[in-house]
Amino acid sequence: MEIEKIIILGIGAMVSIIAFYLKRESIKIEKVSTKLREIEVSLAKNGARDAERWDQTSKLLEDRRQDIHKIYEKLNK
């Protein structure tokens, strides 16, 4: 009877230790996931800003090209 109690206590202790480490790893994974989500949101915002800046830059370049064509036409008259 005593051997059965010792075996049950040993199994209970092993399960408790495994549960402790699994919980600790779960907390670490949640922290990493949170940081990853923040980084993804930041990258998405930066990507949107960059796209907007490139659109504005392209528009400005097109305006400058048109201005150069107008100046060239006036000089050739």
PDB file of C-alpha atoms in Angstrom, residues 24-38:
ATOM      1  CA  ARG A  24       5.917  29.646 -17.697  1.00  0.00           C
ATOM      2  CA  GLU A  25       6.567  28.938 -21.381  1.00  0.00           C
ATOM      3  CA  SER A  26       3.004  29.943 -22.230  1.00  0.00           C
ATOM      4  CA  ILE A  27       3.555  33.331 -20.581  1.00  0.00           C
ATOM      5  CA  LYS A  28       6.795  33.802 -22.560  1.00  0.00           C
ATOM      6  CA  ILE A  29       5.012  32.934 -25.806  1.00  0.00           C
ATOM      7  CA  GLU A  30       2.229  35.426 -25.043  1.00  0.00           C
ATOM      8  CA  LYS A  31       4.783  38.189 -24.441  1.00  0.00           C
ATOM      9  CA  VAL A  32       6.573  37.414 -27.699  1.00  0.00           C
ATOM     10  CA  SER A  33       3.243  37.304 -29.570  1.00  0.00           C
ATOM     11  CA  THR A  34       2.266  40.695 -28.170  1.00  0.00           C
ATOM     12  CA  LYS A  35       5.586  42.218 -29.218  1.00  0.00           C
ATOM     13  CA  LEU A  36       5.262  40.636 -32.660  1.00  0.00           C
ATOM     14  CA  ARG A  37       1.772  42.113 -33.118  1.00  0.00           C
ATOM     15  CA  GLU A  38       3.065  45.554 -32.125  1.00  0.00           C
TER      16      GLU A  38
END
